[in-house]
């Protein structure tokens, strides 16, 4: 009877997980979906504690309380601009937990049979890569690791480490009782593979990498769910792995870059030095008063937010400025590139936090045709996603990547801290075009000055 109750509960939890994930697909219902999934996880945890033969309740409760307290504190204190690195490290914890389950089961000698051993090894390999790779992603996003590191013969090293990890894994599967040194060596190589794979990847590819590592974590959890015979882990892992894989494909498609290119030929700052069309013209500076005047007397303004807005925490100022313009009769909308920011959906979350209505936020394919009719395109801290060389320069690392066509607007205003290249290191031809003006300064300060001048124009 107890076992029937546990299995029935897992089924209900799985259904709620899927409904929660479906709700997360829309900004309107995303909060509801997160709450549903959270309560489903609480229910799954409580039901699991009822499993016959379960021991070490004290240790489990200490782990749950400690982890819950850290999650609650970080969820309350971490800034919205730091969400990408928090997502990265949380994702890494999931992969690490899956790998730790496999390590513990091997240490206890509880993995029996070829199928179970194969699934445990696959989960351990993928989970280890997700853990160490996510730690590197966190270090880069947090600014702890400022440069991309590329080894000589990087791709050969990647393939060599992957082949060695597979060979060691096959050795574990073939052995009824694998030697401890074999298991330890397998985990060391798997962890090293995650570090070596992620270290050369620069900021331009980071949204795709985070999504890919998220998919890895889901797959690892699903494999370990089979090893433990836990349906809740299997369903949660498969759902996360499948959704993460689909999202990774969509993100890679948005950049027009195969996932293999992201991993084996990442865009780094060094890409800027490679050939390309000669950019003509000069950057032309604009004052906040000029920017305010142009936008105040425009009919339509399209705002393109980027990571520069997130770093400055200027989303509230931007929305305040947009409301002022709308009160003056200007149509204002927001354009979001699929890989804007440092993780999928980053810009949407920031704008939603500031109170921007969902019907004013448009994706690339929805709004790109409108730039030609816009009086002003205001770019705030975005770079590669508005760089026109993606359409024209076949030698550019971002050639073929769909971009927001801001250069087709009658006037383009770019809010930027300085004249340097963006996070990817690729020079932006947009900044040198005749219809483009540069408003230098942090987004917070620059938009604040624009707001003051717009108000003055109303007097």
Short mmCIF file of C-alpha atoms in Angstrom, two decimals:
data_model
loop_
_atom_site.label_atom_id
_atom_site.label_comp_id
_atom_site.label_asym_id
_atom_site.label_seq_id
_atom_site.Cartn_x
_atom_site.Cartn_y
_atom_site.Cartn_z
CA UNK A 1 0.00 0.00 0.00
CA UNK A 2 2.80 2.40 0.90
CA UNK A 3 4.63 1.62 -2.32
CA UNK A 4 1.42 2.24 -4.32
CA UNK A 5 1.00 5.61 -2.58
CA UNK A 6 4.60 6.57 -3.37
CA UNK A 7 4.32 5.64 -7.05
CA UNK A 8 0.94 7.41 -7.40
CA UNK A 9 2.42 10.51 -5.78
CA UNK A 10 5.35 10.46 -8.17
CA UNK A 11 2.89 10.30 -11.09
CA UNK A 12 0.98 13.33 -9.82
CA UNK A 13 4.26 15.18 -9.23
CA UNK A 14 5.38 14.41 -12.79
CA UNK A 15 2.12 15.80 -14.19
CA UNK A 16 2.52 18.99 -12.14
CA UNK A 17 6.15 19.32 -13.31
CA UNK A 18 5.00 19.22 -16.93
CA UNK A 19 2.12 21.64 -16.33
CA UNK A 20 4.52 23.98 -14.53
CA UNK A 21 6.96 23.86 -17.43
CA UNK A 22 4.13 24.59 -19.86
CA UNK A 23 3.11 27.60 -17.77
CA UNK A 24 6.70 28.87 -17.79
CA UNK A 25 6.55 29.18 -21.58
CA UNK A 26 4.58 32.44 -21.31
CA UNK A 27 5.62 35.56 -19.37
CA UNK A 28 2.03 35.93 -18.20
CA UNK A 29 1.94 32.51 -16.49
CA UNK A 30 5.65 31.99 -15.77
CA UNK A 31 5.42 32.90 -12.06
CA UNK A 32 2.54 30.46 -11.61
CA UNK A 33 4.53 27.71 -13.35
CA UNK A 34 7.56 28.22 -11.13
CA UNK A 35 5.39 28.00 -8.00
CA UNK A 36 3.71 24.80 -9.22
CA UNK A 37 7.04 23.16 -10.00
CA UNK A 38 8.44 24.26 -6.64
CA UNK A 39 5.58 22.73 -4.68
CA UNK A 40 5.84 19.57 -6.81
CA UNK A 41 9.50 19.30 -5.82
CA UNK A 42 8.59 19.70 -2.13
CA UNK A 43 5.98 16.94 -2.49
CA UNK A 44 8.46 14.65 -4.28
CA UNK A 45 11.01 15.19 -1.51
CA UNK A 46 8.52 14.43 1.28
CA UNK A 47 7.25 11.32 -0.51
CA UNK A 48 10.79 10.07 -1.09
CA UNK A 49 11.48 10.28 2.66
CA UNK A 50 8.71 7.68 3.12
CA UNK A 51 10.50 5.10 0.93
CA UNK A 52 11.07 1.83 2.86
CA UNK A 53 14.71 1.31 3.81
CA UNK A 54 15.48 5.02 3.84
CA UNK A 55 18.14 5.85 6.44
CA UNK A 56 20.19 8.81 7.66
CA UNK A 57 17.15 11.07 8.10
CA UNK A 58 19.19 13.45 10.23
CA UNK A 59 21.84 13.88 7.54
CA UNK A 60 19.19 14.39 4.82
CA UNK A 61 17.28 16.97 6.85
CA UNK A 62 20.51 18.89 7.56
CA UNK A 63 21.31 18.88 3.83
CA UNK A 64 17.79 19.99 2.84
CA UNK A 65 17.66 22.77 5.46
CA UNK A 66 21.16 24.00 4.60
CA UNK A 67 20.54 23.95 0.85
CA UNK A 68 17.11 25.53 1.26
CA UNK A 69 18.52 28.31 3.44
CA UNK A 70 21.28 29.10 0.94
CA UNK A 71 18.77 29.07 -1.95
CA UNK A 72 16.33 31.33 -0.05
CA UNK A 73 19.10 33.80 0.86
CA UNK A 74 20.55 33.90 -2.64
CA UNK A 75 17.12 34.21 -4.23
CA UNK A 76 16.39 37.24 -2.04
CA UNK A 77 19.77 38.94 -2.25
CA UNK A 78 21.15 38.31 -5.74
CA UNK A 79 20.55 41.21 -8.11
CA UNK A 80 18.62 40.67 -11.33
CA UNK A 81 21.77 41.57 -13.26
CA UNK A 82 23.58 38.69 -11.53
CA UNK A 83 20.92 36.11 -12.43
CA UNK A 84 22.95 34.56 -15.29
CA UNK A 85 25.80 33.55 -12.99
CA UNK A 86 23.36 32.33 -10.33
CA UNK A 87 21.57 30.19 -12.91
CA UNK A 88 24.95 28.88 -14.08
CA UNK A 89 26.11 27.83 -10.61
CA UNK A 90 22.71 26.35 -9.65
CA UNK A 91 22.73 24.40 -12.89
CA UNK A 92 26.21 23.16 -12.03
CA UNK A 93 24.99 21.99 -8.62
CA UNK A 94 22.37 19.81 -10.33
CA UNK A 95 24.97 18.18 -12.56
CA UNK A 96 27.32 17.75 -9.62
CA UNK A 97 24.56 16.11 -7.57
CA UNK A 98 23.87 13.63 -10.38
CA UNK A 99 27.57 12.78 -10.62
CA UNK A 100 27.80 12.44 -6.83
CA UNK A 101 24.91 9.94 -6.85
CA UNK A 102 26.78 7.79 -9.35
CA UNK A 103 30.02 8.06 -7.35
CA UNK A 104 28.25 7.01 -4.16
CA UNK A 105 26.50 4.08 -5.82
CA UNK A 106 29.79 2.83 -7.27
CA UNK A 107 31.49 3.24 -3.87
CA UNK A 108 28.71 1.20 -2.20
CA UNK A 109 28.86 -1.46 -4.92
CA UNK A 110 25.14 -0.98 -5.59
CA UNK A 111 25.35 -0.71 -9.39
CA UNK A 112 24.56 -4.13 -10.83
CA UNK A 113 24.19 -5.20 -14.44
CA UNK A 114 25.41 -3.74 -17.72
CA UNK A 115 22.39 -1.49 -18.29
CA UNK A 116 22.51 0.09 -14.83
CA UNK A 117 26.29 0.53 -15.00
CA UNK A 118 26.03 2.13 -18.46
CA UNK A 119 23.37 4.59 -17.32
CA UNK A 120 25.33 5.40 -14.16
CA UNK A 121 28.50 6.05 -16.16
CA UNK A 122 26.66 8.22 -18.69
CA UNK A 123 25.03 10.22 -15.90
CA UNK A 124 28.35 10.60 -14.10
CA UNK A 125 30.17 11.73 -17.25
CA UNK A 126 27.51 14.24 -18.33
CA UNK A 127 26.93 15.45 -14.78
CA UNK A 128 30.64 15.99 -14.16
CA UNK A 129 31.02 17.97 -17.40
CA UNK A 130 27.95 20.05 -16.51
CA UNK A 131 29.30 20.72 -13.01
CA UNK A 132 32.83 21.81 -13.91
CA UNK A 133 31.68 23.60 -17.09
CA UNK A 134 29.04 25.52 -15.15
CA UNK A 135 31.64 26.55 -12.55
CA UNK A 136 33.77 28.01 -15.36
CA UNK A 137 30.70 29.78 -16.82
CA UNK A 138 29.96 31.21 -13.35
CA UNK A 139 33.57 32.42 -12.97
CA UNK A 140 33.41 34.18 -16.34
CA UNK A 141 30.03 35.81 -15.76
CA UNK A 142 31.05 36.90 -12.25
CA UNK A 143 34.22 38.50 -13.62
CA UNK A 144 36.50 36.13 -11.67
CA UNK A 145 37.81 34.68 -14.93
CA UNK A 146 38.18 37.64 -17.28
CA UNK A 147 39.69 36.02 -20.38
CA UNK A 148 38.98 33.01 -22.57
CA UNK A 149 41.79 30.46 -22.39
CA UNK A 150 42.48 28.41 -25.48
CA UNK A 151 45.06 25.61 -25.34
CA UNK A 152 47.37 24.77 -28.23
CA UNK A 153 45.62 22.04 -30.25
CA UNK A 154 42.46 22.79 -28.26
CA UNK A 155 40.14 20.57 -30.30
CA UNK A 156 42.56 17.63 -30.17
CA UNK A 157 42.76 18.01 -26.38
CA UNK A 158 38.93 18.07 -26.18
CA UNK A 159 38.61 14.93 -28.28
CA UNK A 160 41.44 13.20 -26.40
CA UNK A 161 39.92 13.86 -22.98
CA UNK A 162 36.46 12.78 -24.19
CA UNK A 163 37.90 9.55 -25.63
CA UNK A 164 39.82 8.86 -22.40
CA UNK A 165 36.70 9.43 -20.29
CA UNK A 166 34.71 7.04 -22.51
CA UNK A 167 37.44 4.38 -22.29
CA UNK A 168 37.57 4.65 -18.50
CA UNK A 169 33.76 4.49 -18.41
CA UNK A 170 33.79 1.34 -20.53
CA UNK A 171 36.30 -0.12 -18.09
CA UNK A 172 33.92 0.58 -15.21
CA UNK A 173 30.97 -0.95 -17.08
CA UNK A 174 32.95 -4.07 -17.95
CA UNK A 175 33.98 -4.65 -14.35
CA UNK A 176 31.59 -6.18 -11.83
CA UNK A 177 33.46 -4.42 -9.06
CA UNK A 178 35.45 -1.51 -10.53
CA UNK A 179 38.65 -0.56 -8.74
CA UNK A 180 38.50 2.68 -6.77
CA UNK A 181 41.43 4.14 -8.70
CA UNK A 182 39.57 3.54 -11.99
CA UNK A 183 36.44 5.32 -10.72
CA UNK A 184 38.43 8.24 -9.29
CA UNK A 185 40.43 8.63 -12.51
CA UNK A 186 37.17 8.57 -14.52
CA UNK A 187 35.71 11.44 -12.49
CA UNK A 188 38.94 13.48 -12.65
CA UNK A 189 39.06 13.19 -16.46
CA UNK A 190 35.32 13.97 -16.76
CA UNK A 191 35.64 17.08 -14.59
CA UNK A 192 38.72 18.19 -16.55
CA UNK A 193 36.77 17.76 -19.80
CA UNK A 194 34.13 20.23 -18.60
CA UNK A 195 36.81 22.78 -17.71
CA UNK A 196 38.69 22.42 -20.99
CA UNK A 197 35.51 22.56 -23.10
CA UNK A 198 34.17 25.73 -21.47
CA UNK A 199 37.35 27.77 -20.88
CA UNK A 200 37.83 28.96 -24.52
CA UNK A 201 34.19 30.04 -24.95
CA UNK A 202 33.66 33.80 -24.90
CA UNK A 203 30.75 35.98 -23.84
CA UNK A 204 29.07 36.01 -27.26
CA UNK A 205 28.42 32.26 -27.02
CA UNK A 206 27.61 32.20 -23.30
CA UNK A 207 23.77 32.09 -23.61
CA UNK A 208 24.04 28.97 -25.77
CA UNK A 209 26.56 27.36 -23.41
CA UNK A 210 24.39 27.94 -20.33
CA UNK A 211 21.42 26.40 -22.12
CA UNK A 212 23.54 23.43 -23.29
CA UNK A 213 24.89 22.77 -19.78
CA UNK A 214 21.33 22.95 -18.47
CA UNK A 215 20.35 20.24 -20.94
CA UNK A 216 23.35 18.16 -19.79
CA UNK A 217 22.24 18.44 -16.17
CA UNK A 218 18.74 17.26 -17.05
CA UNK A 219 20.06 14.24 -18.93
CA UNK A 220 22.44 13.37 -16.07
CA UNK A 221 19.62 13.56 -13.52
CA UNK A 222 17.41 11.41 -15.75
CA UNK A 223 20.10 8.70 -16.11
CA UNK A 224 20.70 8.60 -12.35
CA UNK A 225 16.93 8.38 -11.82
CA UNK A 226 16.99 5.11 -13.77
CA UNK A 227 19.89 3.87 -11.62
CA UNK A 228 18.02 4.65 -8.40
CA UNK A 229 14.66 3.52 -9.78
CA UNK A 230 13.14 6.90 -8.90
CA UNK A 231 10.36 7.96 -11.35
CA UNK A 232 10.34 11.59 -10.14
CA UNK A 233 14.03 11.98 -10.97
CA UNK A 234 13.53 10.28 -14.34
CA UNK A 235 10.64 12.54 -15.35
CA UNK A 236 12.24 15.74 -14.02
CA UNK A 237 15.52 14.88 -15.72
CA UNK A 238 13.92 14.04 -19.06
CA UNK A 239 11.77 17.19 -19.01
CA UNK A 240 14.74 19.44 -18.17
CA UNK A 241 17.01 17.65 -20.63
CA UNK A 242 14.50 17.79 -23.48
CA UNK A 243 13.53 21.43 -22.90
CA UNK A 244 17.18 22.42 -22.49
CA UNK A 245 18.10 20.65 -25.73
CA UNK A 246 15.29 22.37 -27.65
CA UNK A 247 16.24 25.75 -26.20
CA UNK A 248 19.90 25.18 -27.10
CA UNK A 249 18.92 24.41 -30.68
CA UNK A 250 16.76 27.54 -30.86
CA UNK A 251 19.56 29.69 -29.42
CA UNK A 252 22.12 28.24 -31.83
CA UNK A 253 19.69 28.83 -34.71
CA UNK A 254 19.25 32.44 -33.54
CA UNK A 255 23.02 32.88 -33.88
CA UNK A 256 23.16 30.88 -37.11
CA UNK A 257 25.92 28.80 -35.54
CA UNK A 258 25.86 25.00 -35.22
CA UNK A 259 26.36 23.82 -31.63
CA UNK A 260 29.58 22.14 -32.72
CA UNK A 261 30.92 25.55 -33.79
CA UNK A 262 30.06 27.02 -30.40
CA UNK A 263 32.10 24.29 -28.72
CA UNK A 264 34.96 23.80 -31.16
CA UNK A 265 35.30 27.27 -32.76
CA UNK A 266 33.96 29.69 -30.16
CA UNK A 267 33.82 33.43 -30.73
CA UNK A 268 36.47 35.06 -28.54
CA UNK A 269 38.00 38.48 -28.40
CA UNK A 270 40.73 37.22 -30.73
CA UNK A 271 38.13 37.01 -33.48
CA UNK A 272 38.28 40.77 -33.85
CA UNK A 273 41.73 40.57 -35.24
CA UNK A 274 40.76 38.41 -38.16
CA UNK A 275 40.45 40.21 -41.52
CA UNK A 276 37.03 41.52 -42.40
CA UNK A 277 35.66 44.53 -44.26
CA UNK A 278 37.35 47.84 -43.57
CA UNK A 279 34.97 50.00 -41.56
CA UNK A 280 34.68 53.55 -42.90
CA UNK A 281 33.46 56.70 -41.17
CA UNK A 282 33.79 58.02 -37.64
CA UNK A 283 31.82 57.72 -34.45
CA UNK A 284 29.69 60.86 -33.97
CA UNK A 285 28.92 61.94 -30.41
CA UNK A 286 25.45 63.05 -29.32
CA UNK A 287 24.39 64.93 -26.20
CA UNK A 288 21.59 63.85 -23.89
CA UNK A 289 19.68 67.01 -24.91
CA UNK A 290 19.97 66.09 -28.60
CA UNK A 291 18.82 62.53 -27.88
CA UNK A 292 15.86 63.78 -25.84
CA UNK A 293 14.83 66.20 -28.60
CA UNK A 294 15.04 63.62 -31.38
CA UNK A 295 13.00 61.05 -29.44
CA UNK A 296 10.47 63.54 -28.02
CA UNK A 297 9.48 64.73 -31.50
CA UNK A 298 9.56 61.29 -33.12
CA UNK A 299 6.49 59.27 -34.06
CA UNK A 300 7.97 55.87 -33.28
CA UNK A 301 10.92 54.82 -31.11
CA UNK A 302 12.18 51.24 -30.87
CA UNK A 303 14.35 50.50 -27.83
CA UNK A 304 16.92 47.67 -28.05
CA UNK A 305 18.19 46.71 -24.58
CA UNK A 306 21.44 44.80 -24.07
CA UNK A 307 23.67 43.65 -21.28
CA UNK A 308 24.96 47.24 -20.79
CA UNK A 309 21.49 48.18 -19.56
CA UNK A 310 21.49 45.19 -17.23
CA UNK A 311 24.92 46.01 -15.77
CA UNK A 312 23.87 49.60 -15.13
CA UNK A 313 20.55 48.45 -13.64
CA UNK A 314 18.87 51.04 -15.88
CA UNK A 315 15.71 49.13 -16.79
CA UNK A 316 13.53 51.23 -14.47
CA UNK A 317 14.97 54.48 -15.89
CA UNK A 318 14.41 53.21 -19.43
CA UNK A 319 10.77 52.40 -18.71
CA UNK A 320 10.31 55.82 -17.03
CA UNK A 321 11.70 57.48 -20.17
CA UNK A 322 9.45 55.36 -22.40
CA UNK A 323 6.37 56.36 -20.40
CA UNK A 324 7.30 60.06 -20.67
CA UNK A 325 7.64 59.73 -24.44
CA UNK A 326 4.31 57.93 -24.68
CA UNK A 327 2.62 60.68 -22.70
CA UNK A 328 3.90 63.04 -25.40
CA UNK A 329 2.31 60.93 -28.13
CA UNK A 330 5.34 58.89 -29.17
CA UNK A 331 4.86 55.17 -29.89
CA UNK A 332 7.52 53.23 -27.95
CA UNK A 333 8.19 49.50 -28.19
CA UNK A 334 11.03 47.17 -27.17
CA UNK A 335 12.93 44.76 -29.45
CA UNK A 336 14.62 41.70 -27.94
CA UNK A 337 17.21 39.55 -29.70
CA UNK A 338 17.06 35.84 -28.71
CA UNK A 339 20.65 35.92 -27.37
CA UNK A 340 20.59 39.40 -25.83
CA UNK A 341 22.21 39.39 -22.40
CA UNK A 342 24.10 36.52 -20.83
CA UNK A 343 21.37 33.88 -20.61
CA UNK A 344 18.15 32.98 -22.46
CA UNK A 345 15.31 35.39 -21.63
CA UNK A 346 17.57 37.72 -19.61
CA UNK A 347 16.26 40.95 -21.17
CA UNK A 348 12.62 39.87 -20.94
CA UNK A 349 13.03 39.26 -17.21
CA UNK A 350 14.67 42.64 -16.62
CA UNK A 351 11.97 44.53 -18.53
CA UNK A 352 9.23 42.60 -16.75
CA UNK A 353 10.84 43.51 -13.41
CA UNK A 354 10.67 47.18 -14.39
CA UNK A 355 6.96 46.83 -15.21
CA UNK A 356 7.13 46.99 -19.02
CA UNK A 357 3.89 45.43 -20.35
CA UNK A 358 4.36 42.20 -22.30
CA UNK A 359 2.54 43.62 -25.33
CA UNK A 360 5.31 46.20 -25.79
CA UNK A 361 8.06 43.58 -26.01
CA UNK A 362 8.70 42.00 -29.43
CA UNK A 363 11.04 39.27 -30.59
CA UNK A 364 13.40 39.69 -33.54
CA UNK A 365 11.20 38.09 -36.16
CA UNK A 366 8.17 40.11 -34.98
CA UNK A 367 9.75 43.55 -35.16
CA UNK A 368 12.62 43.51 -37.64
CA UNK A 369 10.47 44.81 -40.51
CA UNK A 370 9.37 47.78 -38.36
CA UNK A 371 12.82 49.36 -38.05
CA UNK A 372 12.55 50.83 -41.55
CA UNK A 373 9.46 52.80 -40.40
CA UNK A 374 10.95 53.87 -37.05
CA UNK A 375 12.15 57.45 -36.53
CA UNK A 376 14.59 56.37 -33.82
CA UNK A 377 16.22 53.11 -32.77
CA UNK A 378 17.71 53.49 -29.28
CA UNK A 379 20.37 50.84 -28.57
CA UNK A 380 21.30 50.53 -24.89
CA UNK A 381 24.40 48.48 -24.21
CA UNK A 382 23.89 45.99 -27.04
CA UNK A 383 26.60 45.16 -29.55
CA UNK A 384 26.80 42.00 -31.66
CA UNK A 385 23.02 41.62 -32.00
CA UNK A 386 22.85 44.94 -33.94
CA UNK A 387 26.10 44.67 -35.91
CA UNK A 388 25.31 44.92 -39.67
CA UNK A 389 28.51 43.06 -40.68
CA UNK A 390 26.54 39.92 -39.77
CA UNK A 391 24.67 40.55 -43.04
CA UNK A 392 27.54 41.73 -45.23
CA UNK A 393 30.98 40.49 -44.14
CA UNK A 394 31.52 36.81 -44.91
CA UNK A 395 34.84 36.85 -43.03
CA UNK A 396 33.23 38.02 -39.78
CA UNK A 397 32.81 35.42 -37.00
CA UNK A 398 29.18 36.49 -36.69
CA UNK A 399 28.37 36.41 -40.44
CA UNK A 400 24.93 34.92 -41.00
CA UNK A 401 23.72 35.57 -37.46
CA UNK A 402 20.23 37.13 -37.56
CA UNK A 403 20.44 40.66 -36.15
CA UNK A 404 18.03 43.41 -35.22
CA UNK A 405 17.97 45.78 -38.23
CA UNK A 406 18.43 48.98 -36.22
CA UNK A 407 20.68 50.46 -38.94
CA UNK A 408 17.57 50.74 -41.13
CA UNK A 409 15.89 53.23 -38.76
CA UNK A 410 15.95 56.89 -39.73
CA UNK A 411 18.08 57.73 -36.69
CA UNK A 412 20.08 55.44 -34.42
CA UNK A 413 21.20 56.45 -30.93
CA UNK A 414 23.63 54.15 -29.14
CA UNK A 415 24.14 54.43 -25.39
CA UNK A 416 27.60 53.09 -24.64
CA UNK A 417 30.24 53.53 -21.96
CA UNK A 418 33.14 54.13 -24.37
CA UNK A 419 34.49 53.61 -27.85
CA UNK A 420 35.84 50.10 -27.31
CA UNK A 421 34.55 46.92 -28.95
CA UNK A 422 31.83 44.91 -27.25
CA UNK A 423 32.08 41.82 -25.04
CA UNK A 424 32.89 39.55 -27.98
CA UNK A 425 35.69 41.85 -29.17
CA UNK A 426 34.18 42.39 -32.64
CA UNK A 427 34.17 45.98 -33.95
CA UNK A 428 30.63 47.24 -34.68
CA UNK A 429 30.14 48.87 -38.11
CA UNK A 430 26.81 50.33 -36.95
CA UNK A 431 28.57 52.89 -34.77
CA UNK A 432 30.29 54.45 -37.83
CA UNK A 433 27.18 54.81 -40.03
CA UNK A 434 25.91 58.25 -41.05
CA UNK A 435 22.55 57.85 -39.27
CA UNK A 436 24.12 56.71 -35.98
CA UNK A 437 25.03 58.91 -32.99
CA UNK A 438 26.83 57.85 -29.82
CA UNK A 439 25.59 58.89 -26.36
CA UNK A 440 28.49 58.01 -24.07
CA UNK A 441 28.06 57.09 -20.41
CA UNK A 442 26.51 54.39 -18.28
CA UNK A 443 22.92 53.61 -19.20
CA UNK A 444 21.72 54.71 -15.75
CA UNK A 445 23.36 58.13 -16.02
CA UNK A 446 22.70 58.70 -19.73
CA UNK A 447 19.01 57.79 -19.64
CA UNK A 448 18.60 59.81 -16.44
CA UNK A 449 19.89 62.91 -18.28
CA UNK A 450 17.61 62.18 -21.24
CA UNK A 451 14.63 61.98 -18.87
CA UNK A 452 15.51 65.37 -17.37
CA UNK A 453 15.69 66.97 -20.81
CA UNK A 454 12.43 65.35 -21.98
CA UNK A 455 10.71 66.80 -18.90
CA UNK A 456 12.23 70.21 -19.62
CA UNK A 457 10.89 70.10 -23.18
CA UNK A 458 7.36 69.66 -21.79
CA UNK A 459 7.54 72.91 -19.80
#
